[in-house]
Amino acid sequence: MSQYERTCMIRGDGGRTIRAVLDRICDKWTLLIVATLEEGRLRFTELQRHVPGISQRMLTLTLRNLERDGLVSRTAYAEVPPRVEYELTPMGQSLIPPALALAGWAIENNARILASRAAYGQEAGDGERTQG
Amino acid sequence: MSQYERTCMIRGDGGRTIRAVLDRICDKWTLLIVATLEEGRLRFTELQRHVPGISQRMLTLTLRNLERDGLVSRTAYAEVPPRVEYELTPMGQSLIPPALALAGWAIENNARILASRAAYGQEAGDGERTQG
DNA sequence: CTGGATCCCGAGTGATACTG
DNA sequence: CAGTATCACTCGGGATCCAG
């Protein structure tokens, strides 16, 4: 694949493609829920326990969006008390590998980014940023 | 790599790892700018032309963050009129492959997601969602 | 147990005007 | 040309309360 074709995959028609993914996975909880559900089918409360810090409201909203987009399937059992189970669809599972690629990049580069961030603006001297 | 290790890469310490990346790339313009800069070193105005719809303000802000994180290098030439060039650092370039993995996923699944979204809530009948 | 409804706040973003 | 400053607005997301 040429570099031109590669950047086109991202830049595409003005970036609509990449923005489509980002709009879907970039909220605060989606990827965490998907990763959690890869471990297996879980109930609402179980999910809430496995994703520390998520509120009831956000868990509901995120699951609804995932269900709506076909990444997660929801099964409600007509019981008392209610029981609802969530699991990844095949399409949901297919999101894991690219997500892992990102996570791997994060692990490899996070320290360097933090270092760069700490150093930014600290370069005392005559110029604050690179001079050509 | 076992499934447990895989999900741990994402879920990690409560998801801090994956959130670190997302916080960095999930804004509206970062990935588009990175992809555009992969084509080569560009000036401010050139970048603005290559990224349709971005405002001067957001281009500046996004570039500052990328520079601060060490993903983009900025070179200012002491000329009149001013000339400033931006290019990816090696770390910035290393973000392209995982970004492409995501873009590829988007291309492959976007149609299915839109279909699922269109169908959601339209399943007329006795139950609105899956019954167990 | 599984949510829905409501209120509120801050972050991200766009528009616009100004500057060295 | 390459920014900076300010305002206004939207929207994600947390807290809280209510319901089947």
mmCIF file of C-alpha atoms (C1' of nucleotides) in Angstrom:
data_model
loop_
_atom_site.group_PDB
_atom_site.id
_atom_site.type_symbol
_atom_site.label_atom_id
_atom_site.label_comp_id
_atom_site.label_asym_id
_atom_site.label_seq_id
_atom_site.Cartn_x
_atom_site.Cartn_y
_atom_site.Cartn_z
ATOM 1 C CA MET A 1 0.000 0.000 0.000
ATOM 2 C CA SER A 2 1.473 3.359 -1.004
ATOM 3 C CA GLN A 3 1.765 6.208 1.413
ATOM 4 C CA TYR A 4 -0.762 8.111 -0.654
ATOM 5 C CA GLU A 5 -3.304 5.328 -0.314
ATOM 6 C CA ARG A 6 -2.537 5.052 3.378
ATOM 7 C CA THR A 7 -3.156 8.685 4.203
ATOM 8 C CA CYS A 8 -6.217 8.599 2.014
ATOM 9 C CA MET A 9 -7.617 5.923 4.283
ATOM 10 C CA ILE A 10 -7.517 8.439 7.068
ATOM 11 C CA ARG A 11 -8.061 11.704 5.232
ATOM 12 C CA GLY A 12 -10.533 10.084 2.885
ATOM 13 C CA ASP A 13 -13.338 12.412 1.885
ATOM 14 C CA GLY A 14 -12.195 15.209 4.105
ATOM 15 C CA GLY A 15 -11.821 12.904 7.075
ATOM 16 C CA ARG A 16 -15.393 11.698 7.287
ATOM 17 C CA THR A 17 -14.266 8.083 7.557
ATOM 18 C CA ILE A 18 -11.950 8.503 10.485
ATOM 19 C CA ARG A 19 -14.383 10.857 12.161
ATOM 20 C CA ALA A 20 -17.063 8.199 11.876
ATOM 21 C CA VAL A 21 -14.989 5.832 14.014
ATOM 22 C CA LEU A 22 -13.897 8.462 16.425
ATOM 23 C CA ASP A 23 -17.437 9.674 16.969
ATOM 24 C CA ARG A 24 -18.302 6.102 17.831
ATOM 25 C CA ILE A 25 -15.472 5.082 20.137
ATOM 26 C CA CYS A 26 -14.055 8.310 21.501
ATOM 27 C CA ASP A 27 -16.496 8.937 24.254
ATOM 28 C CA LYS A 28 -15.342 8.220 27.747
ATOM 29 C CA TRP A 29 -16.678 4.690 28.200
ATOM 30 C CA THR A 30 -17.367 2.909 24.898
ATOM 31 C CA LEU A 31 -13.987 1.260 24.447
ATOM 32 C CA LEU A 32 -13.818 0.223 28.084
ATOM 33 C CA ILE A 33 -17.200 -1.428 27.866
ATOM 34 C CA VAL A 34 -16.311 -3.195 24.637
ATOM 35 C CA ALA A 35 -13.078 -4.479 26.167
ATOM 36 C CA THR A 36 -14.930 -5.598 29.271
ATOM 37 C CA LEU A 37 -17.556 -7.422 27.256
ATOM 38 C CA GLU A 38 -14.865 -9.294 25.361
ATOM 39 C CA GLU A 39 -14.455 -11.322 28.537
ATOM 40 C CA GLY A 40 -17.940 -12.636 28.051
ATOM 41 C CA ARG A 41 -21.619 -11.877 28.374
ATOM 42 C CA LEU A 42 -22.406 -9.744 31.401
ATOM 43 C CA ARG A 43 -25.375 -8.294 33.217
ATOM 44 C CA PHE A 44 -25.930 -4.609 33.763
ATOM 45 C CA THR A 45 -24.726 -4.560 37.355
ATOM 46 C CA GLU A 46 -21.785 -6.814 36.578
ATOM 47 C CA LEU A 47 -20.711 -4.420 33.894
ATOM 48 C CA GLN A 48 -20.968 -1.540 36.296
ATOM 49 C CA ARG A 49 -18.696 -3.363 38.720
ATOM 50 C CA HIS A 50 -16.171 -4.181 35.994
ATOM 51 C CA VAL A 51 -15.960 -0.599 34.773
ATOM 52 C CA PRO A 52 -14.907 1.416 37.802
ATOM 53 C CA GLY A 53 -16.235 4.924 38.034
ATOM 54 C CA ILE A 54 -18.998 4.689 35.446
ATOM 55 C CA SER A 55 -22.362 6.064 36.467
ATOM 56 C CA GLN A 56 -25.617 4.236 35.941
ATOM 57 C CA ARG A 57 -26.675 6.845 33.465
ATOM 58 C CA MET A 58 -23.537 6.636 31.338
ATOM 59 C CA LEU A 59 -23.564 2.859 31.365
ATOM 60 C CA THR A 60 -27.116 2.881 30.066
ATOM 61 C CA LEU A 61 -26.427 5.505 27.431
ATOM 62 C CA THR A 62 -23.250 3.863 26.204
ATOM 63 C CA LEU A 63 -24.878 0.448 25.994
ATOM 64 C CA ARG A 64 -27.814 1.901 24.074
ATOM 65 C CA ASN A 65 -25.512 3.455 21.522
ATOM 66 C CA LEU A 66 -23.519 0.257 21.167
ATOM 67 C CA GLU A 67 -26.708 -1.714 20.732
ATOM 68 C CA ARG A 68 -28.032 0.776 18.236
ATOM 69 C CA ASP A 69 -24.842 0.520 16.189
ATOM 70 C CA GLY A 70 -24.912 -3.266 16.252
ATOM 71 C CA LEU A 71 -21.751 -3.698 18.327
ATOM 72 C CA VAL A 72 -23.494 -5.099 21.371
ATOM 73 C CA SER A 73 -26.529 -7.331 21.671
ATOM 74 C CA ARG A 74 -28.968 -6.980 24.536
ATOM 75 C CA THR A 75 -31.058 -9.812 25.912
ATOM 76 C CA ALA A 76 -33.787 -9.143 28.449
ATOM 77 C CA TYR A 77 -35.319 -12.005 30.406
ATOM 78 C CA ALA A 78 -38.906 -11.680 31.548
ATOM 79 C CA GLU A 79 -38.147 -12.431 35.160
ATOM 80 C CA VAL A 80 -38.573 -10.842 38.549
ATOM 81 C CA PRO A 81 -36.250 -9.277 39.389
ATOM 82 C CA PRO A 82 -35.314 -8.255 35.846
ATOM 83 C CA ARG A 83 -32.259 -9.767 34.222
ATOM 84 C CA VAL A 84 -30.568 -8.244 31.201
ATOM 85 C CA GLU A 85 -27.412 -9.520 29.584
ATOM 86 C CA TYR A 86 -25.106 -7.813 27.164
ATOM 87 C CA GLU A 87 -22.551 -9.332 24.831
ATOM 88 C CA LEU A 88 -20.454 -8.311 21.883
ATOM 89 C CA THR A 89 -21.712 -9.033 18.405
ATOM 90 C CA PRO A 90 -19.171 -10.289 15.849
ATOM 91 C CA MET A 91 -18.827 -6.721 14.628
ATOM 92 C CA GLY A 92 -18.231 -5.605 18.185
ATOM 93 C CA GLN A 93 -15.521 -8.204 18.572
ATOM 94 C CA SER A 94 -13.912 -7.050 15.349
ATOM 95 C CA LEU A 95 -13.299 -3.695 16.978
ATOM 96 C CA ILE A 96 -10.928 -5.223 19.508
ATOM 97 C CA PRO A 97 -7.864 -5.638 17.262
ATOM 98 C CA PRO A 98 -7.684 -2.022 16.076
ATOM 99 C CA ALA A 99 -8.389 -0.909 19.620
ATOM 100 C CA LEU A 100 -5.469 -3.031 20.761
ATOM 101 C CA ALA A 101 -3.259 -1.384 18.170
ATOM 102 C CA LEU A 102 -4.080 1.930 19.789
ATOM 103 C CA ALA A 103 -3.598 0.608 23.297
ATOM 104 C CA GLY A 104 -0.223 -0.780 22.289
ATOM 105 C CA TRP A 105 0.813 2.579 20.924
ATOM 106 C CA ALA A 106 -0.316 4.206 24.155
ATOM 107 C CA ILE A 107 1.745 1.841 26.281
ATOM 108 C CA GLU A 108 4.834 2.333 24.134
ATOM 109 C CA ASN A 109 4.650 6.112 23.909
ATOM 110 C CA ASN A 110 2.869 7.351 26.977
ATOM 111 C CA ALA A 111 6.051 7.951 28.952
ATOM 112 C CA ARG A 112 7.634 9.879 26.091
ATOM 113 C CA ILE A 113 4.545 12.016 25.677
ATOM 114 C CA LEU A 114 4.447 12.852 29.359
ATOM 115 C CA ALA A 115 8.132 13.749 29.244
ATOM 116 C CA SER A 116 7.633 15.973 26.230
ATOM 117 C CA ARG A 117 4.677 17.592 27.912
ATOM 118 C CA ALA A 118 6.656 18.254 31.071
ATOM 119 C CA ALA A 119 9.525 19.731 29.097
ATOM 120 C CA TYR A 120 7.291 21.930 26.936
ATOM 121 C CA GLY A 121 7.709 25.571 27.755
ATOM 122 C CA GLN A 122 10.638 24.897 30.056
ATOM 123 C CA GLU A 123 13.414 25.390 27.490
ATOM 124 C CA ALA A 124 14.909 28.486 29.086
ATOM 125 C CA GLY A 125 17.000 30.725 26.886
ATOM 126 C CA ASP A 126 16.461 33.169 24.072
ATOM 127 C CA GLY A 127 13.795 31.267 22.132
ATOM 128 C CA GLU A 128 10.760 29.519 23.427
ATOM 129 C CA ARG A 129 10.286 27.289 20.408
ATOM 130 C CA THR A 130 12.363 25.944 17.571
ATOM 131 C CA GLN A 131 13.936 28.628 15.439
ATOM 132 C CA GLY A 132 14.857 27.923 11.823
ATOM 133 C CA MET B 1 -1.093 -13.328 23.495
ATOM 134 C CA SER B 2 -3.971 -14.626 25.577
ATOM 135 C CA GLN B 3 -7.360 -12.995 25.564
ATOM 136 C CA TYR B 4 -6.819 -12.024 29.156
ATOM 137 C CA GLU B 5 -3.614 -10.212 28.310
ATOM 138 C CA ARG B 6 -5.296 -8.584 25.353
ATOM 139 C CA THR B 7 -8.188 -7.127 27.253
ATOM 140 C CA CYS B 8 -5.782 -6.075 29.974
ATOM 141 C CA MET B 9 -4.007 -3.954 27.416
ATOM 142 C CA ILE B 10 -7.187 -1.997 26.991
ATOM 143 C CA ARG B 11 -8.736 -2.233 30.408
ATOM 144 C CA GLY B 12 -5.367 -1.980 32.092
ATOM 145 C CA ASP B 13 -5.497 -0.063 35.313
ATOM 146 C CA GLY B 14 -9.136 0.792 35.020
ATOM 147 C CA GLY B 15 -8.691 1.979 31.455
ATOM 148 C CA ARG B 16 -6.214 4.737 32.102
ATOM 149 C CA THR B 17 -3.993 3.574 29.264
ATOM 150 C CA ILE B 18 -6.577 3.586 26.552
ATOM 151 C CA ARG B 19 -8.028 6.819 27.873
ATOM 152 C CA ALA B 20 -4.605 8.420 27.607
ATOM 153 C CA VAL B 21 -4.576 7.819 23.854
ATOM 154 C CA LEU B 22 -8.160 8.738 23.365
ATOM 155 C CA ASP B 23 -7.752 11.988 25.218
ATOM 156 C CA ARG B 24 -4.934 12.779 22.837
ATOM 157 C CA ILE B 25 -6.402 11.814 19.467
ATOM 158 C CA CYS B 26 -10.139 11.987 19.924
ATOM 159 C CA ASP B 27 -10.649 15.659 19.448
ATOM 160 C CA LYS B 28 -12.087 16.745 16.167
ATOM 161 C CA TRP B 29 -8.906 17.576 14.260
ATOM 162 C CA THR B 30 -5.815 15.868 15.693
ATOM 163 C CA LEU B 31 -5.887 12.714 13.598
ATOM 164 C CA LEU B 32 -6.690 14.627 10.444
ATOM 165 C CA ILE B 33 -3.729 16.915 10.973
ATOM 166 C CA VAL B 34 -1.414 14.020 11.734
ATOM 167 C CA ALA B 35 -2.536 12.214 8.590
ATOM 168 C CA THR B 36 -2.106 15.379 6.541
ATOM 169 C CA LEU B 37 1.378 15.972 7.896
ATOM 170 C CA GLU B 38 2.393 12.453 6.917
ATOM 171 C CA GLU B 39 2.461 13.763 3.361
ATOM 172 C CA GLY B 40 5.321 16.003 4.356
ATOM 173 C CA ARG B 41 6.297 19.195 6.094
ATOM 174 C CA LEU B 42 3.704 21.934 5.662
ATOM 175 C CA ARG B 43 3.198 25.577 6.532
ATOM 176 C CA PHE B 44 0.331 26.863 8.635
ATOM 177 C CA THR B 45 -1.757 28.090 5.735
ATOM 178 C CA GLU B 46 -1.037 25.001 3.672
ATOM 179 C CA LEU B 47 -2.286 22.864 6.520
ATOM 180 C CA GLN B 48 -5.428 24.930 6.738
ATOM 181 C CA ARG B 49 -6.059 24.362 3.047
ATOM 182 C CA HIS B 50 -5.459 20.615 3.352
ATOM 183 C CA VAL B 51 -7.844 20.227 6.287
ATOM 184 C CA PRO B 52 -11.181 21.508 5.017
ATOM 185 C CA GLY B 53 -13.384 23.206 7.536
ATOM 186 C CA ILE B 54 -10.852 23.792 10.265
ATOM 187 C CA SER B 55 -10.758 27.267 11.766
ATOM 188 C CA GLN B 56 -7.595 29.216 12.355
ATOM 189 C CA ARG B 57 -8.129 28.944 16.057
ATOM 190 C CA MET B 58 -8.568 25.163 16.115
ATOM 191 C CA LEU B 59 -5.603 24.640 13.812
ATOM 192 C CA THR B 60 -3.439 26.640 16.184
ATOM 193 C CA LEU B 61 -4.716 24.883 19.281
ATOM 194 C CA THR B 62 -4.382 21.417 17.810
ATOM 195 C CA LEU B 63 -0.879 22.071 16.555
ATOM 196 C CA ARG B 64 0.158 23.441 19.943
ATOM 197 C CA ASN B 65 -1.068 20.307 21.678
ATOM 198 C CA LEU B 66 0.657 18.066 19.161
ATOM 199 C CA GLU B 67 3.870 20.033 19.574
ATOM 200 C CA ARG B 68 3.568 19.929 23.325
ATOM 201 C CA ASP B 69 3.140 16.141 23.239
ATOM 202 C CA GLY B 70 6.111 15.701 20.947
ATOM 203 C CA LEU B 71 4.127 14.411 17.968
ATOM 204 C CA VAL B 72 4.767 17.418 15.749
ATOM 205 C CA SER B 73 7.788 19.670 15.447
ATOM 206 C CA ARG B 74 7.451 23.359 14.689
ATOM 207 C CA THR B 75 10.063 25.422 12.900
ATOM 208 C CA ALA B 76 9.754 29.200 12.672
ATOM 209 C CA TYR B 77 11.900 31.150 10.219
ATOM 210 C CA ALA B 78 12.844 34.718 11.092
ATOM 211 C CA GLU B 79 11.581 36.148 7.852
ATOM 212 C CA VAL B 80 9.127 38.746 6.642
ATOM 213 C CA PRO B 81 6.478 37.648 6.069
ATOM 214 C CA PRO B 82 6.685 34.954 8.740
ATOM 215 C CA ARG B 83 7.131 31.358 7.723
ATOM 216 C CA VAL B 84 6.406 28.453 10.045
ATOM 217 C CA GLU B 85 6.618 24.814 9.079
ATOM 218 C CA TYR B 86 5.214 21.788 10.825
ATOM 219 C CA GLU B 87 6.200 18.174 10.434
ATOM 220 C CA LEU B 88 5.655 14.882 12.212
ATOM 221 C CA THR B 89 8.263 13.685 14.656
ATOM 222 C CA PRO B 90 9.144 9.969 14.581
ATOM 223 C CA MET B 91 6.699 9.469 17.439
ATOM 224 C CA GLY B 92 4.052 11.308 15.448
ATOM 225 C CA GLN B 93 4.703 9.031 12.485
ATOM 226 C CA SER B 94 4.400 5.997 14.713
ATOM 227 C CA LEU B 95 0.795 6.955 15.385
ATOM 228 C CA ILE B 96 -0.151 6.413 11.752
ATOM 229 C CA PRO B 97 -0.281 2.572 11.736
ATOM 230 C CA PRO B 98 -2.711 2.224 14.662
ATOM 231 C CA ALA B 99 -4.736 5.072 13.230
ATOM 232 C CA LEU B 100 -4.873 3.179 9.949
ATOM 233 C CA ALA B 101 -6.070 0.089 11.761
ATOM 234 C CA LEU B 102 -8.968 2.132 13.030
ATOM 235 C CA ALA B 103 -9.640 3.721 9.670
ATOM 236 C CA GLY B 104 -9.651 0.294 8.076
ATOM 237 C CA TRP B 105 -12.177 -0.899 10.591
ATOM 238 C CA ALA B 106 -14.308 2.133 9.866
ATOM 239 C CA ILE B 107 -14.263 1.505 6.133
ATOM 240 C CA GLU B 108 -15.157 -2.146 6.563
ATOM 241 C CA ASN B 109 -17.967 -1.654 9.059
ATOM 242 C CA ASN B 110 -19.401 1.775 8.466
ATOM 243 C CA ALA B 111 -22.131 0.548 6.165
ATOM 244 C CA ARG B 112 -23.180 -2.158 8.608
ATOM 245 C CA ILE B 113 -23.281 0.318 11.463
ATOM 246 C CA LEU B 114 -25.422 2.746 9.505
ATOM 247 C CA ALA B 115 -27.771 -0.091 8.586
ATOM 248 C CA SER B 116 -28.021 -1.207 12.196
ATOM 249 C CA ARG B 117 -28.632 2.352 13.254
ATOM 250 C CA ALA B 118 -31.359 2.820 10.684
ATOM 251 C CA ALA B 119 -33.034 -0.421 11.728
ATOM 252 C CA TYR B 120 -32.830 0.348 15.447
ATOM 253 C CA GLY B 121 -36.215 1.073 16.894
ATOM 254 C CA GLN B 122 -37.984 0.058 13.691
ATOM 255 C CA GLU B 123 -38.562 -3.592 14.565
ATOM 256 C CA ALA B 124 -42.344 -3.364 14.741
ATOM 257 C CA GLY B 125 -44.107 -6.060 16.680
ATOM 258 C CA ASP B 126 -44.643 -7.053 20.265
ATOM 259 C CA GLY B 127 -41.133 -6.385 21.578
ATOM 260 C CA GLU B 128 -38.922 -3.448 20.926
ATOM 261 C CA ARG B 129 -35.714 -5.230 21.860
ATOM 262 C CA THR B 130 -34.471 -8.777 22.135
ATOM 263 C CA GLN B 131 -36.459 -10.902 24.532
ATOM 264 C CA GLY B 132 -34.837 -13.867 26.232
ATOM 265 C "C1'" DC C 1 -32.292 -5.027 39.148
ATOM 266 C "C1'" DT C 2 -32.510 -2.119 35.265
ATOM 267 C "C1'" DG C 3 -33.137 1.609 33.862
ATOM 268 C "C1'" DG C 4 -35.590 6.649 32.637
ATOM 269 C "C1'" DA C 5 -35.953 11.879 33.704
ATOM 270 C "C1'" DT C 6 -34.018 16.062 35.176
ATOM 271 C "C1'" DC C 7 -30.657 19.537 36.457
ATOM 272 C "C1'" DC C 8 -26.244 21.431 36.063
ATOM 273 C "C1'" DC C 9 -21.473 22.381 34.957
ATOM 274 C "C1'" DG C 10 -17.298 22.512 32.338
ATOM 275 C "C1'" DA C 11 -14.795 21.402 28.112
ATOM 276 C "C1'" DG C 12 -14.494 21.731 23.217
ATOM 277 C "C1'" DT C 13 -15.501 24.361 19.323
ATOM 278 C "C1'" DG C 14 -16.880 28.030 15.978
ATOM 279 C "C1'" DA C 15 -17.166 33.042 14.675
ATOM 280 C "C1'" DT C 16 -15.216 37.164 14.742
ATOM 281 C "C1'" DA C 17 -11.992 40.777 15.400
ATOM 282 C "C1'" DC C 18 -7.336 42.248 16.243
ATOM 283 C "C1'" DT C 19 -1.811 42.108 15.876
ATOM 284 C "C1'" DG C 20 3.425 41.707 14.974
ATOM 285 C "C1'" DC D 1 1.519 35.020 7.175
ATOM 286 C "C1'" DA D 2 0.736 33.196 11.488
ATOM 287 C "C1'" DG D 3 -1.116 33.698 14.996
ATOM 288 C "C1'" DT D 4 -3.912 35.797 19.759
ATOM 289 C "C1'" DA D 5 -8.237 37.350 22.317
ATOM 290 C "C1'" DT D 6 -12.911 37.222 23.302
ATOM 291 C "C1'" DC D 7 -17.631 35.690 23.230
ATOM 292 C "C1'" DA D 8 -21.261 32.479 22.751
ATOM 293 C "C1'" DC D 9 -22.988 28.098 22.184
ATOM 294 C "C1'" DT D 10 -23.448 23.104 22.296
ATOM 295 C "C1'" DC D 11 -22.912 18.837 24.234
ATOM 296 C "C1'" DG D 12 -20.863 15.164 27.083
ATOM 297 C "C1'" DG D 13 -21.186 13.597 31.363
ATOM 298 C "C1'" DG D 14 -21.885 13.536 36.637
ATOM 299 C "C1'" DA D 15 -25.375 13.727 40.480
ATOM 300 C "C1'" DT D 16 -29.670 12.853 41.887
ATOM 301 C "C1'" DC D 17 -34.235 11.242 42.098
ATOM 302 C "C1'" DC D 18 -37.973 8.324 40.404
ATOM 303 C "C1'" DA D 19 -40.206 3.882 38.329
ATOM 304 C "C1'" DG D 20 -41.514 -0.798 36.562
#
